[in-house]
Tab-separated table of C-alpha atoms in Angstrom:
chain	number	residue	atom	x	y	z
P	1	UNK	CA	94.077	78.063	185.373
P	2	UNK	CA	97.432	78.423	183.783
P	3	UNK	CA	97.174	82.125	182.490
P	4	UNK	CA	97.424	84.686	184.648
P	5	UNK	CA	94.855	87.566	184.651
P	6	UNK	CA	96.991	90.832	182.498
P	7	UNK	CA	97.967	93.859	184.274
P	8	UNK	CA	96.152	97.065	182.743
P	9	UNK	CA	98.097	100.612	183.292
P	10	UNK	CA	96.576	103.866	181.951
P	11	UNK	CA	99.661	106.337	182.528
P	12	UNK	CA	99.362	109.741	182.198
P	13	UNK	CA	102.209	112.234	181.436
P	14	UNK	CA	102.052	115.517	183.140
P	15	UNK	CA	104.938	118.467	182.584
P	16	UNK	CA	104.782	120.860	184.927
P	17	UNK	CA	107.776	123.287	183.885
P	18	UNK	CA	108.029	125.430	180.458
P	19	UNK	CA	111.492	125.574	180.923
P	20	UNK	CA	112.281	121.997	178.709
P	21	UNK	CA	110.226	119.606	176.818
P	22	UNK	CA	110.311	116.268	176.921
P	23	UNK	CA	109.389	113.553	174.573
P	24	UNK	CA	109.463	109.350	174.983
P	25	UNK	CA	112.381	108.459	172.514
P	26	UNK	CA	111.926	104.861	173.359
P	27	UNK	CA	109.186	102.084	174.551
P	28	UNK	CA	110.467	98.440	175.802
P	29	UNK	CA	109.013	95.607	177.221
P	30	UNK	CA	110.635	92.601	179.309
P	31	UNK	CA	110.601	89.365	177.211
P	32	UNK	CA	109.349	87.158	180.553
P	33	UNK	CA	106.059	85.817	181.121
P	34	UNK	CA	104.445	86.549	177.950
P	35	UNK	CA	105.972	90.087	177.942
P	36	UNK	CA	103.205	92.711	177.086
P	37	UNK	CA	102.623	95.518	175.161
P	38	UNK	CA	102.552	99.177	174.890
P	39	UNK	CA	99.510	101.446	173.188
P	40	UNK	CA	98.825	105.196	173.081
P	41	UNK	CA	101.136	108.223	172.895
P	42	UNK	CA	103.800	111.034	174.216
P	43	UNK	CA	100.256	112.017	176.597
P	44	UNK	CA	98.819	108.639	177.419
P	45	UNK	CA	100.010	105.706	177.459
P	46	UNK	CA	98.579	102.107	177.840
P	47	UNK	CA	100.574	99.449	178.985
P	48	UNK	CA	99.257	95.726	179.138
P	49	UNK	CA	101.281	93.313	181.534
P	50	UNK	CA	100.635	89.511	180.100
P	51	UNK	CA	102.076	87.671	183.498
P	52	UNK	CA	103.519	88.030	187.100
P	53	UNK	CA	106.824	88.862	186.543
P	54	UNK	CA	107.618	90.970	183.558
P	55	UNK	CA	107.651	95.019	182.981
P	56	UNK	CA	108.039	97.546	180.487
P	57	UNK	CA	109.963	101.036	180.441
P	58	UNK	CA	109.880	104.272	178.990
P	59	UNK	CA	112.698	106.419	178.190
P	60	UNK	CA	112.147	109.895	178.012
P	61	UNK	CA	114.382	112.846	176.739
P	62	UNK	CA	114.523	116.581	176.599
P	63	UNK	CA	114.338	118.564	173.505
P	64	UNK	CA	117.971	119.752	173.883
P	65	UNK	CA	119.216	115.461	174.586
P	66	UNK	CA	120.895	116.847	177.836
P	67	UNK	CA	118.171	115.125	180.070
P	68	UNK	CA	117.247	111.687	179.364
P	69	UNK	CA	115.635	109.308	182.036
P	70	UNK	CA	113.764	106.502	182.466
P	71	UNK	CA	110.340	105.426	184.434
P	72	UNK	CA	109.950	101.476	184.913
P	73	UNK	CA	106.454	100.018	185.945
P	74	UNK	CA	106.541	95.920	186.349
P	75	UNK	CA	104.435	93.041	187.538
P	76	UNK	CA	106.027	90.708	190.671
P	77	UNK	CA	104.004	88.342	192.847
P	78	UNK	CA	100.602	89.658	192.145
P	79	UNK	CA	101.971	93.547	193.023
P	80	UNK	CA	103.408	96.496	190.551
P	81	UNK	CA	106.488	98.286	191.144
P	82	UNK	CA	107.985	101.461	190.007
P	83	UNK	CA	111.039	102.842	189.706
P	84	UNK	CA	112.861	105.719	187.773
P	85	UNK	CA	116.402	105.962	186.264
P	86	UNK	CA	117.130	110.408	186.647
P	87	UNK	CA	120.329	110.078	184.771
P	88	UNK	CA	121.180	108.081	181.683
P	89	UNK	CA	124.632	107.950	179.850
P	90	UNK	CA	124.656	107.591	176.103
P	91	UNK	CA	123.850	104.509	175.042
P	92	UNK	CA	121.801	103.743	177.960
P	93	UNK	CA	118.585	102.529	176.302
P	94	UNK	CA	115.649	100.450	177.414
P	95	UNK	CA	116.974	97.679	175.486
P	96	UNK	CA	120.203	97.750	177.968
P	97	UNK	CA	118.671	98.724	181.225
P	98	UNK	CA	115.709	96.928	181.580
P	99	UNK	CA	117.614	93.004	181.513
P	100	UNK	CA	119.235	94.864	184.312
P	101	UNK	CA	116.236	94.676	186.974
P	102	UNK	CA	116.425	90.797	186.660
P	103	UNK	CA	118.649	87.659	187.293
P	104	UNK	CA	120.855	89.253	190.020
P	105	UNK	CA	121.428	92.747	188.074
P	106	UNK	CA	122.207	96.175	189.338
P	107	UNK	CA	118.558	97.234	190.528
P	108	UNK	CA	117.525	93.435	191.134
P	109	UNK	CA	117.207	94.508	194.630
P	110	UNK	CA	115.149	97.681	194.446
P	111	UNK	CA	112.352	98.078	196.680
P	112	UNK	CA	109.096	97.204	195.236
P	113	UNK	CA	107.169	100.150	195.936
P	114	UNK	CA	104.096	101.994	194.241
P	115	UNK	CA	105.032	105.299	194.003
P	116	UNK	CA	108.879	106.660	193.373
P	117	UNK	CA	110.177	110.152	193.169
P	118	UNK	CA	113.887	111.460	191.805
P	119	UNK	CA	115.882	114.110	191.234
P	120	UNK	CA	117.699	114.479	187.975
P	121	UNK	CA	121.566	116.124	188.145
P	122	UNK	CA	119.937	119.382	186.606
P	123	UNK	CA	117.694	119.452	190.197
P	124	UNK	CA	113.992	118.144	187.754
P	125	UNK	CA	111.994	116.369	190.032
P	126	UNK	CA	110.575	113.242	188.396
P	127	UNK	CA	107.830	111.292	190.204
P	128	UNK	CA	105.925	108.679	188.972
P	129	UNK	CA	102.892	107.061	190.999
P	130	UNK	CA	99.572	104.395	191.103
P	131	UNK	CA	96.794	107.432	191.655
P	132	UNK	CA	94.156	104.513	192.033
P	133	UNK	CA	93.465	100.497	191.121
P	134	UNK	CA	90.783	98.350	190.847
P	135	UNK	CA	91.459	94.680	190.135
P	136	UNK	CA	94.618	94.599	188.297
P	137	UNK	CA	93.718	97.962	186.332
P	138	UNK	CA	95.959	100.620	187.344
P	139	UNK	CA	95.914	104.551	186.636
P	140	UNK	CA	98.939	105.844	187.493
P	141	UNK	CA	100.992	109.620	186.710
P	142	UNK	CA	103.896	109.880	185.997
P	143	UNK	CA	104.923	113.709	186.477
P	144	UNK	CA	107.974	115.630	184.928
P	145	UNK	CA	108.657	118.761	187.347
Protein backbone atom coordinates (compact mmCIF):
# COMPACT_ATOMS: atom_id res chain seq x y z
CA UNK A 1 0.00 0.00 0.00
CA UNK A 2 1.32 3.24 -1.30
CA UNK A 3 -0.50 5.73 1.13
CA UNK A 4 0.55 6.07 4.30
CA UNK A 5 -1.92 5.92 7.26
CA UNK A 6 -2.47 10.21 8.33
CA UNK A 7 -1.24 11.47 11.52
CA UNK A 8 -4.24 12.83 13.78
CA UNK A 9 -3.22 15.66 16.53
CA UNK A 10 -5.89 17.13 18.86
CA UNK A 11 -3.79 20.12 20.48
CA UNK A 12 -4.95 21.90 23.18
CA UNK A 13 -3.90 25.48 24.18
CA UNK A 14 -3.60 26.18 27.80
CA UNK A 15 -2.49 29.92 29.28
CA UNK A 16 -1.58 29.79 32.50
CA UNK A 17 -0.60 33.59 33.27
CA UNK A 18 -3.11 36.76 33.19
CA UNK A 19 -0.32 38.83 32.75
CA UNK A 20 -0.44 38.66 28.48
CA UNK A 21 -2.66 37.11 26.00
CA UNK A 22 -1.82 35.34 23.29
CA UNK A 23 -3.45 34.60 20.04
CA UNK A 24 -2.24 32.20 16.78
CA UNK A 25 -1.55 34.97 14.10
CA UNK A 26 -0.56 32.32 11.68
CA UNK A 27 -1.19 28.42 10.65
CA UNK A 28 1.33 26.64 8.01
CA UNK A 29 1.80 23.42 6.75
CA UNK A 30 4.98 21.74 5.00
CA UNK A 31 4.27 21.16 1.25
CA UNK A 32 6.02 17.34 1.47
CA UNK A 33 4.28 14.19 1.41
CA UNK A 34 0.88 15.27 0.73
CA UNK A 35 1.23 18.14 3.29
CA UNK A 36 -1.89 18.20 5.63
CA UNK A 37 -4.17 20.36 7.07
CA UNK A 38 -5.17 22.40 9.96
CA UNK A 39 -8.97 22.56 11.63
CA UNK A 40 -10.33 24.16 14.82
CA UNK A 41 -9.42 27.36 16.68
CA UNK A 42 -7.21 29.84 19.07
CA UNK A 43 -8.44 26.76 21.93
CA UNK A 44 -8.23 23.59 19.91
CA UNK A 45 -6.72 22.79 17.24
CA UNK A 46 -6.75 19.75 14.81
CA UNK A 47 -3.99 19.01 12.77
CA UNK A 48 -4.05 16.11 10.09
CA UNK A 49 -0.51 14.83 8.89
CA UNK A 50 -1.11 13.19 5.16
CA UNK A 51 2.55 11.29 5.09
CA UNK A 52 5.88 10.44 6.93
CA UNK A 53 7.74 13.32 6.57
CA UNK A 54 5.92 16.59 6.56
CA UNK A 55 4.70 19.07 9.58
CA UNK A 56 2.82 22.02 10.27
CA UNK A 57 3.45 25.14 12.68
CA UNK A 58 1.76 27.59 14.60
CA UNK A 59 2.82 30.99 15.30
CA UNK A 60 1.57 32.56 18.19
CA UNK A 61 1.74 36.27 19.45
CA UNK A 62 0.96 38.41 22.41
CA UNK A 63 -1.62 41.04 22.47
CA UNK A 64 1.02 43.81 22.81
CA UNK A 65 3.29 41.97 19.37
CA UNK A 66 6.34 42.00 21.81
CA UNK A 67 6.19 38.10 22.19
CA UNK A 68 5.78 36.07 19.20
CA UNK A 69 6.86 32.31 19.01
CA UNK A 70 6.38 29.38 17.35
CA UNK A 71 5.40 25.51 18.28
CA UNK A 72 6.27 22.91 15.37
CA UNK A 73 4.71 19.31 15.51
CA UNK A 74 5.91 16.97 12.33
CA UNK A 75 5.77 13.44 11.07
CA UNK A 76 9.47 11.52 10.42
CA UNK A 77 9.92 7.76 10.07
CA UNK A 78 6.71 6.64 11.57
CA UNK A 79 7.46 9.10 14.91
CA UNK A 80 6.26 12.94 15.71
CA UNK A 81 8.51 15.56 16.79
CA UNK A 82 8.18 18.83 18.46
CA UNK A 83 9.91 21.70 18.74
CA UNK A 84 9.36 25.47 19.68
CA UNK A 85 10.89 28.72 18.29
CA UNK A 86 10.73 31.33 21.97
CA UNK A 87 11.90 34.25 19.99
CA UNK A 88 10.92 35.44 16.54
CA UNK A 89 12.25 38.62 14.69
CA UNK A 90 9.90 40.50 12.44
CA UNK A 91 9.27 38.93 9.54
CA UNK A 92 9.85 35.60 10.90
CA UNK A 93 6.69 33.78 9.77
CA UNK A 94 5.73 30.17 9.31
CA UNK A 95 6.01 30.62 5.73
CA UNK A 96 9.97 31.39 6.34
CA UNK A 97 10.78 29.13 9.19
CA UNK A 98 9.24 26.06 8.58
CA UNK A 99 11.41 25.26 4.88
CA UNK A 100 14.02 25.76 7.49
CA UNK A 101 13.62 22.26 9.41
CA UNK A 102 14.38 20.50 6.02
CA UNK A 103 17.07 19.94 3.26
CA UNK A 104 20.12 20.71 5.48
CA UNK A 105 18.52 24.00 7.21
CA UNK A 106 19.19 25.62 10.51
CA UNK A 107 17.09 23.16 12.84
CA UNK A 108 17.54 20.15 10.27
CA UNK A 109 19.37 18.60 13.04
CA UNK A 110 17.08 19.04 16.03
CA UNK A 111 16.43 16.21 18.16
CA UNK A 112 13.31 14.43 17.43
CA UNK A 113 11.74 14.36 20.66
CA UNK A 114 8.01 14.27 22.00
CA UNK A 115 7.83 16.75 24.38
CA UNK A 116 9.93 20.31 24.29
CA UNK A 117 10.00 23.11 26.75
CA UNK A 118 11.52 26.95 26.27
CA UNK A 119 12.04 29.96 27.69
CA UNK A 120 11.15 33.12 25.88
CA UNK A 121 13.72 36.40 26.44
CA UNK A 122 10.84 37.91 28.69
CA UNK A 123 11.54 34.52 31.13
CA UNK A 124 7.54 32.77 29.63
CA UNK A 125 7.95 29.29 29.82
CA UNK A 126 6.51 27.62 26.72
CA UNK A 127 6.11 23.82 26.69
CA UNK A 128 4.48 21.88 24.33
CA UNK A 129 3.94 17.95 24.75
CA UNK A 130 2.16 14.33 23.38
CA UNK A 131 -0.14 13.83 26.80
CA UNK A 132 -1.19 10.37 25.20
CA UNK A 133 -1.44 8.30 21.58
CA UNK A 134 -3.11 5.58 20.29
CA UNK A 135 -2.31 4.47 16.74
CA UNK A 136 -1.20 7.48 15.00
CA UNK A 137 -3.85 9.75 16.94
CA UNK A 138 -2.12 12.06 19.14
CA UNK A 139 -3.45 14.49 22.02
CA UNK A 140 -0.97 16.66 22.83
CA UNK A 141 -0.79 20.42 25.06
CA UNK A 142 0.80 22.83 24.23
CA UNK A 143 1.05 25.26 27.40
CA UNK A 144 1.85 29.10 27.47
CA UNK A 145 3.26 29.87 31.15
Amino acid sequence: MSHSMPYTLKIRVYQTSTNAYFNIVEKAIFWKDNGGTWAGSDGALTLTLNGENTSGMLRFQSQNGKETFTVVLGSFNKKLWLHILPNLAAGETCVKLLPQYYDKGPYSGIDLVQAFEAQNSSRRNLAVAVKNYEGQNYDLDIVIG
